[in-house]
XYZ file of C-alpha atoms in Angstrom:
630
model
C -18.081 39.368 0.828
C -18.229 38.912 -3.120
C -20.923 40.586 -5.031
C -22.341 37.101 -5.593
C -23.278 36.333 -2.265
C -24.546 40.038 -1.751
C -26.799 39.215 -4.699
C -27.858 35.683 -3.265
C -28.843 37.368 0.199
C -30.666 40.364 -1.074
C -32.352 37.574 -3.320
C -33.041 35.201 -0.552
C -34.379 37.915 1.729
C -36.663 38.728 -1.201
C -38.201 35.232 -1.804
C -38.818 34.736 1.821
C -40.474 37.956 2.090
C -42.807 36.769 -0.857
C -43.878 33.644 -0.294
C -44.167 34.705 3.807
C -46.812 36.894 2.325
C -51.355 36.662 2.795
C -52.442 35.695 -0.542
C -54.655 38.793 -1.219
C -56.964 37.419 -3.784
C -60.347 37.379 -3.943
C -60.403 33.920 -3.119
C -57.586 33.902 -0.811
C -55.638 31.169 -2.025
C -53.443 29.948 -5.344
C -55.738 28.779 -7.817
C -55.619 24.178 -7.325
C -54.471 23.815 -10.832
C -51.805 26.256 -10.106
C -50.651 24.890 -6.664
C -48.760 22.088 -8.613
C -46.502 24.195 -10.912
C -45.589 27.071 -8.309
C -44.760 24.431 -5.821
C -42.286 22.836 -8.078
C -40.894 26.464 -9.141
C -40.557 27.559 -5.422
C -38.625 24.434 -4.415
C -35.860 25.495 -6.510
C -33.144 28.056 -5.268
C -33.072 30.356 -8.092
C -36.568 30.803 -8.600
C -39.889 32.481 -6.461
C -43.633 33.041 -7.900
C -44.870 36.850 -7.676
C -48.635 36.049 -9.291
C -50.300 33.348 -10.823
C -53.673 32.257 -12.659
C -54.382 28.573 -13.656
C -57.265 29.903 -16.112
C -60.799 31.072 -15.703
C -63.611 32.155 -17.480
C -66.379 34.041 -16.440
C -69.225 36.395 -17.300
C -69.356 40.606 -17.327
C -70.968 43.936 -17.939
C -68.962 46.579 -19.292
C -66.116 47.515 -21.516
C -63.843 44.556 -20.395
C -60.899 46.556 -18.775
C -60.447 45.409 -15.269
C -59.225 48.914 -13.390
C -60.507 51.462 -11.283
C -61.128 54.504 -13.731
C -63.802 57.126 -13.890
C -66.589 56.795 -15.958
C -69.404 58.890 -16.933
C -72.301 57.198 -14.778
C -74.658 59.359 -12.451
C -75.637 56.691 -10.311
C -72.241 54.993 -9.840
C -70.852 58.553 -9.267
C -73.366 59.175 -6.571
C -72.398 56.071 -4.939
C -68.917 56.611 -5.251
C -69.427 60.009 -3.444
C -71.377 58.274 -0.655
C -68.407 55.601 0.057
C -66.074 58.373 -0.131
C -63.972 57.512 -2.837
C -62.589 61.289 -3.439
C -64.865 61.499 -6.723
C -62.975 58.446 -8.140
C -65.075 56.042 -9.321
C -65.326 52.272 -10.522
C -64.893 51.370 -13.893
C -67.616 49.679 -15.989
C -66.833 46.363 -15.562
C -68.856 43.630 -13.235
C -68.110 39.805 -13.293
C -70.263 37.148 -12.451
C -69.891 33.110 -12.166
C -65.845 33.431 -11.871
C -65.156 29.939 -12.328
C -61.877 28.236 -12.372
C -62.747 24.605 -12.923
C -64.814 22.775 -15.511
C -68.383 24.222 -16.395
C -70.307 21.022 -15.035
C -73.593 22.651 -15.029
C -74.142 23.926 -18.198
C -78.057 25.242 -17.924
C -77.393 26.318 -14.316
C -74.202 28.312 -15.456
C -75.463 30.117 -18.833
C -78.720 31.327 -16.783
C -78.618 34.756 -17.708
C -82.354 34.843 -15.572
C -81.100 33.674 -12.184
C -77.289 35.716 -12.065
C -78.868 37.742 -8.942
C -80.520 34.980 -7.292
C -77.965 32.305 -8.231
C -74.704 34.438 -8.108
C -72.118 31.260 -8.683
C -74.122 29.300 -11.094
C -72.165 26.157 -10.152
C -69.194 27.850 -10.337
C -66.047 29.104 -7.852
C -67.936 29.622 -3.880
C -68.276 33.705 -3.351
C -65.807 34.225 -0.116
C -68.297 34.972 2.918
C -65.969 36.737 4.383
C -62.933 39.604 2.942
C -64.086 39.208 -0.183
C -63.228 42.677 -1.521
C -60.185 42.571 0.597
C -57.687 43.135 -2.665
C -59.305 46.417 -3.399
C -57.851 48.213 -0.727
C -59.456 51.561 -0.070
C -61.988 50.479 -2.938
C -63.342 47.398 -0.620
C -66.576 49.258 0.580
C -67.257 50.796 -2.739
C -67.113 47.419 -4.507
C -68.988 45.985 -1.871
C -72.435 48.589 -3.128
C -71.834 47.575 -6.410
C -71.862 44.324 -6.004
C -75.527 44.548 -4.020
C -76.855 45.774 -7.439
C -74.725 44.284 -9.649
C -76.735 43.300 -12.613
C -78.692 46.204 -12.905
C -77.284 47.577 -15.571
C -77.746 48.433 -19.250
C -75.516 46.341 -22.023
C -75.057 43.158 -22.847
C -73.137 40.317 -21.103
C -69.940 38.519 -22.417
C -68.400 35.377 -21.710
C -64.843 35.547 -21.067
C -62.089 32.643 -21.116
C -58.483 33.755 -19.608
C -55.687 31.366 -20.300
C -52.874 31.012 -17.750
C -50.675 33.312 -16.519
C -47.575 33.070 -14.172
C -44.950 35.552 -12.942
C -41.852 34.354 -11.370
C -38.617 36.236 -10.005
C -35.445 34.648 -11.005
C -31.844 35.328 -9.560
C -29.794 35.648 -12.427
C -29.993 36.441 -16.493
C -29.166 32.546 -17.165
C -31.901 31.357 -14.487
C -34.555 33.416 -16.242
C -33.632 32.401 -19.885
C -33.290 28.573 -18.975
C -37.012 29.375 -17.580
C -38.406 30.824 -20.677
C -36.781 28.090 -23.031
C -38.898 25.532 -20.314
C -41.864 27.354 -20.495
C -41.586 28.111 -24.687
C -42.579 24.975 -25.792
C -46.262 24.739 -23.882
C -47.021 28.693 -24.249
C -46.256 31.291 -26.756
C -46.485 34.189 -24.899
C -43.076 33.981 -22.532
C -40.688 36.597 -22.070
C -39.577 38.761 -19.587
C -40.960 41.815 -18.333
C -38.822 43.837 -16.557
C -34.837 43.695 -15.965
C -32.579 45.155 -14.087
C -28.846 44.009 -13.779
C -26.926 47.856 -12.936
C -28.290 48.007 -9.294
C -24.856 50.251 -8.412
C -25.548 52.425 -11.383
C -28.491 52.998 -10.553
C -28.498 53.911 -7.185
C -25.726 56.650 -8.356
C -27.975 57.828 -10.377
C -30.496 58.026 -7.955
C -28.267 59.735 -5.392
C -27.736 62.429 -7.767
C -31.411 63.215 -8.487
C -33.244 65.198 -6.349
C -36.385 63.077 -6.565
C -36.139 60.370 -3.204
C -36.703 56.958 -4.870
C -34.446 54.318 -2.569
C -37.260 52.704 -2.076
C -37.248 50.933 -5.575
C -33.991 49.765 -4.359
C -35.196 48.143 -1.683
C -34.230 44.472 -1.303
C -31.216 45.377 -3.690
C -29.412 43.187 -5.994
C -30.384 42.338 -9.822
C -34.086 41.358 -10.407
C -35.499 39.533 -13.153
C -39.133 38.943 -13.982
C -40.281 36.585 -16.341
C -43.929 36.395 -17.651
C -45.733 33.269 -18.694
C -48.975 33.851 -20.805
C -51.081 31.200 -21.685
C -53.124 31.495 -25.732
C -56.082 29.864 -25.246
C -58.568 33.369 -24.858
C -62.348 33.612 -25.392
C -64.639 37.002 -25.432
C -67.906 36.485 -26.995
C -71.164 38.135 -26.112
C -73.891 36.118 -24.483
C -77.020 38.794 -24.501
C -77.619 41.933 -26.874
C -77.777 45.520 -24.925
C -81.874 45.892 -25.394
C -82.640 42.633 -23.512
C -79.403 41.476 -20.856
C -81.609 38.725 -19.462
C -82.167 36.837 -22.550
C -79.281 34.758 -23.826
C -78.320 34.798 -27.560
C -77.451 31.557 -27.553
C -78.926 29.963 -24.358
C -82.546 30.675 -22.836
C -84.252 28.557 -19.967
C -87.444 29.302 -21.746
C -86.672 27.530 -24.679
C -86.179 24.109 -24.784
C -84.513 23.564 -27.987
C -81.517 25.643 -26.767
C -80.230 23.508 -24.228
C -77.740 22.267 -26.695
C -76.225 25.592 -26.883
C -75.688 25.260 -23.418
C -73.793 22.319 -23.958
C -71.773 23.881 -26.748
C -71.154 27.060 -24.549
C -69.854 24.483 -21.659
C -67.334 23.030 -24.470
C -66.168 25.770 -25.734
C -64.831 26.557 -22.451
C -64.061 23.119 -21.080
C -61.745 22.395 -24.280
C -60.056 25.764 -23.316
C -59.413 24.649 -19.773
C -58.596 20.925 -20.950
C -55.686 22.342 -23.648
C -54.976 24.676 -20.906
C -54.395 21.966 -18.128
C -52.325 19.932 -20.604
C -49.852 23.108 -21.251
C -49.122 23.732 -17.357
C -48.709 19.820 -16.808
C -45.922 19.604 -19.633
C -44.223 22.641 -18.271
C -44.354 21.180 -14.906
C -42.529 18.090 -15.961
C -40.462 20.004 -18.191
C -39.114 21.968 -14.694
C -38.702 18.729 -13.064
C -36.455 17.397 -15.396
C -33.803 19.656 -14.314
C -31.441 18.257 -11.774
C -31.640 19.128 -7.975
C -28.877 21.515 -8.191
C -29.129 25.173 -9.428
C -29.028 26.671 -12.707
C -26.598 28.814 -12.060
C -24.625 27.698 -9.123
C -22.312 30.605 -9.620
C -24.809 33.520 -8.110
C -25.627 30.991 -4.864
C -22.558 29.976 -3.033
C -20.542 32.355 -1.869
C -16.546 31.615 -0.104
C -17.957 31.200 3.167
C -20.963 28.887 2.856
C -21.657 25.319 2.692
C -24.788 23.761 1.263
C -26.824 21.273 3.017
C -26.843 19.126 0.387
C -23.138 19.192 -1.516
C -22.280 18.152 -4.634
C -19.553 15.768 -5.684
C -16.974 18.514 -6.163
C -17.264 20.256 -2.896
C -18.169 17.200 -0.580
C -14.437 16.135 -2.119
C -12.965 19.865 -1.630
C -14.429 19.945 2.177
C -12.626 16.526 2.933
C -9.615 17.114 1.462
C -9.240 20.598 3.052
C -10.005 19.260 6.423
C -8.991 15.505 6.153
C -12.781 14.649 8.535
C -15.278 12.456 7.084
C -17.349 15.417 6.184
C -21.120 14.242 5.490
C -22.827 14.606 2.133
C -25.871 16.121 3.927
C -27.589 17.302 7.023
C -30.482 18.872 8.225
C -30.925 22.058 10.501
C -33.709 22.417 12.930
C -33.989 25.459 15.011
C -30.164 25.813 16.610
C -29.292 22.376 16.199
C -27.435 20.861 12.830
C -28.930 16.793 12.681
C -26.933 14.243 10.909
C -28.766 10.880 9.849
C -25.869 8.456 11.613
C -22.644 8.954 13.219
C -19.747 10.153 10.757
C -17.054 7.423 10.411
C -13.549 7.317 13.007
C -13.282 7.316 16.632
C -14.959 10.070 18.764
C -12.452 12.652 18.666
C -13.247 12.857 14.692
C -16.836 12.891 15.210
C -16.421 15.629 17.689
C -14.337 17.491 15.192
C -16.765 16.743 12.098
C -19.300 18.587 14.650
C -17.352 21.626 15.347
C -16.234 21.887 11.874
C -20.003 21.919 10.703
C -21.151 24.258 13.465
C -18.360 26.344 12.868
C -20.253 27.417 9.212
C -23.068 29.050 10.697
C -23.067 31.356 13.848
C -26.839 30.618 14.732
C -26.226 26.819 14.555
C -25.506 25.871 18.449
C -24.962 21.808 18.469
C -24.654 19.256 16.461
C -25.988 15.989 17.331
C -25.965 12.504 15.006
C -28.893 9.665 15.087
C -28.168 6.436 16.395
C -31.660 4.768 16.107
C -34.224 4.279 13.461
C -37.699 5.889 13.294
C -39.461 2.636 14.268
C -41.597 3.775 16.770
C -45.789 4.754 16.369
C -44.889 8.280 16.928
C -41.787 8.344 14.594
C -39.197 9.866 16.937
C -35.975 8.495 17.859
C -36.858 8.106 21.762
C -34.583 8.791 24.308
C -30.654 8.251 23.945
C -31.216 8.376 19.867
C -28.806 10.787 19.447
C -25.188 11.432 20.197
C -24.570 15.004 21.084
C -21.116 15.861 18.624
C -20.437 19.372 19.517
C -21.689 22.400 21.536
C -22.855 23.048 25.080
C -24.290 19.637 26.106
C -28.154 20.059 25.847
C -30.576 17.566 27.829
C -33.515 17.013 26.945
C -32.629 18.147 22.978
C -35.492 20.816 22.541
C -35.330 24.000 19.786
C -37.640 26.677 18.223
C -37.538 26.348 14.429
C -38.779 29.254 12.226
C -40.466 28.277 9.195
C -41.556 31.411 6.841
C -41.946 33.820 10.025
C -43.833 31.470 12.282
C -41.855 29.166 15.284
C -42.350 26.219 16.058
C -40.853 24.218 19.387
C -39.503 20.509 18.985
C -38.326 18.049 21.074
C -36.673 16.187 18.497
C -36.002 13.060 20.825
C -39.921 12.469 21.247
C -41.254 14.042 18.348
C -41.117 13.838 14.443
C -40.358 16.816 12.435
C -38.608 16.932 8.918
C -37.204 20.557 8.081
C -37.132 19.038 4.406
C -41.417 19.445 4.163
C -40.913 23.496 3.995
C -41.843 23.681 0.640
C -44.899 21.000 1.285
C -46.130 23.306 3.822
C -45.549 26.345 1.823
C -47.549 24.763 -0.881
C -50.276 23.455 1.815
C -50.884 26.911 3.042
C -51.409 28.562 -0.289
C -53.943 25.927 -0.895
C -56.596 27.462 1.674
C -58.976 29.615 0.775
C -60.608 32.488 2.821
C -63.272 31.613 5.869
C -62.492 27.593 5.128
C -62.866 25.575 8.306
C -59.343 22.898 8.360
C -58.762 19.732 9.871
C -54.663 18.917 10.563
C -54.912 15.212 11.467
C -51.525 13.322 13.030
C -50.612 16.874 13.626
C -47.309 16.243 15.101
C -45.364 19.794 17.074
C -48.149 21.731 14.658
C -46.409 23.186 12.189
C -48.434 22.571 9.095
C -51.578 24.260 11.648
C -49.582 26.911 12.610
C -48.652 28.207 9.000
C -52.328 27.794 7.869
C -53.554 29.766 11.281
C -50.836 32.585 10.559
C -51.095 32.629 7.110
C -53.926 32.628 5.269
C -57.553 33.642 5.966
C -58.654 30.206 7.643
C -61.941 30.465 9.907
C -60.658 27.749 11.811
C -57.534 25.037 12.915
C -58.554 22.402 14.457
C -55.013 20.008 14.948
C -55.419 16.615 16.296
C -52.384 14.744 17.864
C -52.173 11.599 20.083
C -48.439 12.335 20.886
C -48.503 14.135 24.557
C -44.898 15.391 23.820
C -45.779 16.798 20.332
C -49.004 18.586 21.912
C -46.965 20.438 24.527
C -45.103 21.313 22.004
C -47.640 22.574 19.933
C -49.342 24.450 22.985
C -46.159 26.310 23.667
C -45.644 27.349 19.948
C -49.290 28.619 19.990
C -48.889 30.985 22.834
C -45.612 32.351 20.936
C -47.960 32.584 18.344
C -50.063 35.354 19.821
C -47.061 37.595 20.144
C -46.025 36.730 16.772
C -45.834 40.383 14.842
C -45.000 38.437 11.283
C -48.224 36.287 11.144
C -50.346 38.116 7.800
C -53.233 36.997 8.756
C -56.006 39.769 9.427
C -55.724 40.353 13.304
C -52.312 39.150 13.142
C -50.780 36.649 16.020
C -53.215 36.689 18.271
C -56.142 36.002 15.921
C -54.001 33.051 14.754
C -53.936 31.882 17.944
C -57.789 31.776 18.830
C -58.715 29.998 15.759
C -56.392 27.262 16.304
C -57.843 24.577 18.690
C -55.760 21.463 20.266
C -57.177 18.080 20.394
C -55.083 15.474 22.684
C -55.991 11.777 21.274
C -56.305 8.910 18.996
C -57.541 10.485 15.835
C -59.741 7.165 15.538
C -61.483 8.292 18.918
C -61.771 11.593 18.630
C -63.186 11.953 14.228
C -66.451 10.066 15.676
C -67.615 12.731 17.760
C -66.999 15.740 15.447
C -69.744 16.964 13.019
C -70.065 15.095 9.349
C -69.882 17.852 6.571
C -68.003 20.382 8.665
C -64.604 20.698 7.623
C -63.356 22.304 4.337
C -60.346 20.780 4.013
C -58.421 17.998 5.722
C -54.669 17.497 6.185
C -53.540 13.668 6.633
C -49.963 12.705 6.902
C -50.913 9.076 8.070
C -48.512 7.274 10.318
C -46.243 4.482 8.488
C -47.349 1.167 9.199
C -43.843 -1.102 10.065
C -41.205 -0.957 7.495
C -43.077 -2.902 4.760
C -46.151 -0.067 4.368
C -46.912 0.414 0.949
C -46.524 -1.267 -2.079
C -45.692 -4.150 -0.403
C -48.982 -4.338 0.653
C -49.032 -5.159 4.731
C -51.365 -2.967 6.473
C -54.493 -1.568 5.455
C -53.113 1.179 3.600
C -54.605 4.087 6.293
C -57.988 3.048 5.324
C -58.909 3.114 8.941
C -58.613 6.613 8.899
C -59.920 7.384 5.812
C -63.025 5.971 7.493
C -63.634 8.079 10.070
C -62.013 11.044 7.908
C -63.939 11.597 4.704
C -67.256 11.478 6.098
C -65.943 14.978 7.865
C -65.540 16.700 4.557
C -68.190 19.375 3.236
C -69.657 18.484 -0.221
C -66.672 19.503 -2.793
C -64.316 19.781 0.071
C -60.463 18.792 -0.377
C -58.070 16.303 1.268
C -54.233 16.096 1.400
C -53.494 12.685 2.196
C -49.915 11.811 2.712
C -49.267 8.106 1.433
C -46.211 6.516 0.916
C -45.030 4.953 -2.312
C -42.006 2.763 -4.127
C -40.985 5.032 -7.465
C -42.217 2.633 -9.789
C -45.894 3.782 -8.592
C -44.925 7.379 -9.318
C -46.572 9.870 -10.619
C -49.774 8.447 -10.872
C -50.142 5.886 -7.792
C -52.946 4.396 -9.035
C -52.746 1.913 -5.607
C -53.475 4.685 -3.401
C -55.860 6.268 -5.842
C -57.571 2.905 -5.580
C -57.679 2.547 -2.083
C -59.312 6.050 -1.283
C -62.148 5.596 -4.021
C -63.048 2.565 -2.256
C -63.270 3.584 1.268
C -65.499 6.857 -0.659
C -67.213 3.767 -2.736
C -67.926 1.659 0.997
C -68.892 5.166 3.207
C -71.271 6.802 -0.075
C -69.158 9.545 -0.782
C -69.124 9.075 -4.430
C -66.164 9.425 -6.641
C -62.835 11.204 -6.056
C -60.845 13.898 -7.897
C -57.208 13.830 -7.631
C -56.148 17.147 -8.388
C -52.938 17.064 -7.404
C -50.007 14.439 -6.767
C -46.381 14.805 -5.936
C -43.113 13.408 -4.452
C -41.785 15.092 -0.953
C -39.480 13.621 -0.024
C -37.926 9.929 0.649
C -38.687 7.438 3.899
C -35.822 4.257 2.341
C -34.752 3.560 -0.860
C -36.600 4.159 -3.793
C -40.141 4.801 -0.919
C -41.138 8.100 -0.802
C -43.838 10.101 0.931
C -46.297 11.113 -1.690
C -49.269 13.597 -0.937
C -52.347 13.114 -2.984
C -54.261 16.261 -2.845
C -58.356 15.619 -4.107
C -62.055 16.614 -3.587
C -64.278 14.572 -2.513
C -68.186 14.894 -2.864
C -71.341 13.766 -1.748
C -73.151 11.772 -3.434
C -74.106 14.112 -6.329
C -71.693 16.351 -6.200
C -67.894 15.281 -7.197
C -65.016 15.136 -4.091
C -61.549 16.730 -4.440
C -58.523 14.768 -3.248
C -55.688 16.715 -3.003
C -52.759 13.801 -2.676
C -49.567 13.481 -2.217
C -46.628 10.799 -1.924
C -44.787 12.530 1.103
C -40.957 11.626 2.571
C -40.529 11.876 6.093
């Protein structure tokens, strides 16, 4: 085996590990205005995010420096002693009304009276639950402070932090075509730590007497770019003698609520110029082409990419004279080709064995022979030829996605291998102790990542599809003996929270409780072959009905629409369509914070998820969106 693919498996191994990982954050989950860009830099092969920050500002006490250090405090060191902390203590530094999105409260926010009583001022929910989980061995300590956080001598600041993203690249030219993306919308790029002499190294290492394999764990070269954003703010909001009297805002005087205001600008402008920069570097990644930067460090003698290029599509035919497919998908053990290769069966028998013959773990290969026109968007039975491999009857595999299975019966269910990075995405998008919804839920897989990955309360998964809930049942009970799920409690935890529903999701919304649900996920069925913007059908607004009104004030929906590539990136028709089901229910207006392509369902229609919040009445909704392929 060449260095090169040595170097693409160690990297592989290392991405997967990553992104398979709990987000340990306060919060729990990627920041919404960072979902977009780390999405788009995980879908390519050469690329994985570490860390990332979409900008906040926020409020503190203290000298500013955000570490655990001693400090010369009687009190604190009293407490420390009491939570056991080895005489270690917390550095001087308390935040308050953390706030990622727009100040839209400005009076409520710059309260410098109410911080104990009103701990958010309108800003980012305090997790219920785990909220000091990131500290470690500091959680409990934290956890005292925080009861008496504001009482405390000095004055309070106002903070603004600008974007920040760190991403691993596989090779030197990966992570300098990165920077020269990321140069034009932020000044502070470069790269923070190299290392390209892994065998040098580890001689090195093995003549020292000090045991440090460990940092050569995961081998190969690593390369770690960091992405600062320039758009800071530290400015003092109280004077030391009084810390509950604003300098520039006070509730007991009236003529300062325009210094409120101002205070809100400052740091909306910040956030606005800040938004701006992350949405031109975004497009600036997606103007690259689909394949990799450095193709070089990827492929290696023996492998053969699911999607080829023109060069070695033409090398694999030529070398085997078989009508050799441009692309395929795998699910589980079995390789899935979208129609039957050209030439009599013996050829397509050969074409099978040739492409099974690339992998070891891939078992049959099987070709589809009718469209996806049913409800339930499965092929039925007889829609596929079996090419190569032991015959299997009925066509059923477990598919591992991140660390967690899945089982399909891919003759009576849906499932596109192609949505790993949607789901990926998805399941860095919920936060800790939120309570989700997985609509048209399919074999589960989108529940099962968010019940085995993140710090969910609850999964409920709905799913009319009797096949795809057996399915889903027998996944979940793999799920409890699951030793990869990171979710506290592990597998079985994951499986408790997640509950099955068997039924029309048009039935079954009506009797659940309105305002319950933090988040929904909504891949809507496709209505015939002319859904979209051709305009037949009602556009999903049937569910939308019945959906929405389950949201919690502020709570988010991905709804999965489909779309012709003129409407893209903005689909105002499906933008329209969901404020007017919120306008005809009283929800109020909708904020689409997030839109992208998926994937394709025909030529030039894609699948486009459109991810918003949605609020009521007086408060504003998210709608997290997208234009998803099946």
């Amino acid at each position: 085996m060449t260095p090169n693919k040595h170097h693409s498996t160690h990297f592989e191994t290392r991405k997967l590990t990553c992104l398979s990982k709990r987000d340990k954050s306060s919060a729990g989950r990627i920041d919404p205005k960072a979902v977009d860009v780390c999405a788009v830099i995980n879908d390519r092969e050469e690329y994985y995010t570490t860390s990332s920050c979409a900008g906040r500002c926020y409020m503190y006490c203290g000298d500013g420096i955000k570490s655990w250090h001693s400090v010369e405090n009687s009190q604190v060191q009293e407490e420390a002693d009491e939570a056991d902390n080895g005489g270690t203590t917390a550095g001087f530094f308390r935040r308050f009304r953390v706030n990622h999105d727009l100040v839209r409260f400005p009076r409520r926010f710059f309260d410098l009276t109410t911080i104990e009583s009103d701990p958010s001022g309108g800003g980012d929910p305090i997790p219920q639950i785990g909220q000091f989980d990131q500290l470690g061995n500091n959680a409990q300590f934290a956890a005292k402070l925080q009861e008496n956080s504001h009482q405390s001598t000095g004055p309070v600041w106002l903070r603004f932090e600008p974007f920040i993203l760190h991403v691993m690249c596989r090779s030197m030219k990966s992570a300098s075509v990165l920077m020269n993306l990321a140069r034009p919308s932020f000044k502070n790029v470069g790269l923070t730590s190299w290392n390209d002499n892994v065998s040098e190294r580890r001689n090195e290492l093995k003549s020292s007497s000090k045991n440090d394999n460990e940092q050569l764990k995961g081998g190969g070269p690593r390369y770690l770019v960091s992405i600062v954003g320039d758009e800071g703010l530290d400015t003092p909001l109280s004077l030391p003698a009084s810390p509950d009297r604003g300098l520039f805002y006070d509730p007991r005087d009236e003529a300062s609520v325009k210094n409120a205001e101002w205070l809100a600008q400052l740091v909306n402008e910040r956030h606005t110029r800040n938004w701006k920069k992350i949405d031109r570097f975004v497009q600036a990644i997606r103007s690259l082409d689909d394949n990799p930067v450095d193709a070089s460090t990827i492929e290696g003698a023996d492998t053969f990419a699911l999607h080829q290029t023109d060069d070695s599509l033409k090398s694999a035919r030529e070398a085997t004279g078989l009508p050799i497919p441009r692309s395929f998908d795998v699910v589980g053990d079995v390789v899935i080709l979208n129609s039957l290769p050209e030439g009599d069966r013996e050829t397509q028998r050969m074409v099978g064995e040739w492409i099974t013959g690339r992998n070891k773990a891939w078992k049959i290969c099987i070709a589809r022979v009718n469209n996806l026109a049913t409800s339930d968007r499965c092929p039925g039975e007889g829609g596929y030829v079996q090419l190569a491999g032991h015959h299997r009857n009925p066509i059923v595999t477990s598919h591992y996605e991140y660390g967690i299975k899945a089982v399909i019966d891919l003759e009576h269910c849906f499932f596109s291998p192609r949505m790993a990075p949607e789901r990926l995405r998805l399941s860095q998008s919920v936060a800790r102790g939120e309570r989700v919804l997985v609509i048209f839920a399919g074999v589960g897989m989108e529940a099962l990542q968010i019940s085995a990955r993140t710090e969910a309360k609850s999964v409920l998964a709905v799913e009319k599809n009797s096949a795809a809930v057996e399915c889903l049942r027998r996944a979940r009970r793999m799920l409890e003996r699951n030793k990869t799920a990171t979710c506290p409690g592990g597998g079985e935890v994951a499986a408790q929270k997640l509950q099955i529903e068997e039924g029309d999701v048009l039935e079954i919304l009506p009797t659940l409780e309105e305002d319950s649900f933090d988040r929904i996920v909504a891949p809507r069925p496709k209505e015939g072959v002319a859904d979209g913007d051709l305009g037949t059908g009602d556009a999903g607004k049937q569910f939308l009905r019945v959906m929405l009104p389950l949201l919690k004030s502020r709570g988010e929906c991905h709804w999965y629409d489909f779309a012709a590539d003129h409407e893209l990136p903005h689909c105002e028709r499906t933008r329209n369509t969901i404020q007017s089901v919120c306008d005809e229910i009283g929800l109020g207006n909708v904020e689409v914070i997030h839109v992208a392509k998926v994937g394709s369902v025909a030529k030039r229609q894609f699948r486009a998820p459109h991810a918003g919040v949605i609020s009521h009445q007086s408060a504003p909704v998210n709608l997290n969106a997208a234009t998803v392929a099946s």
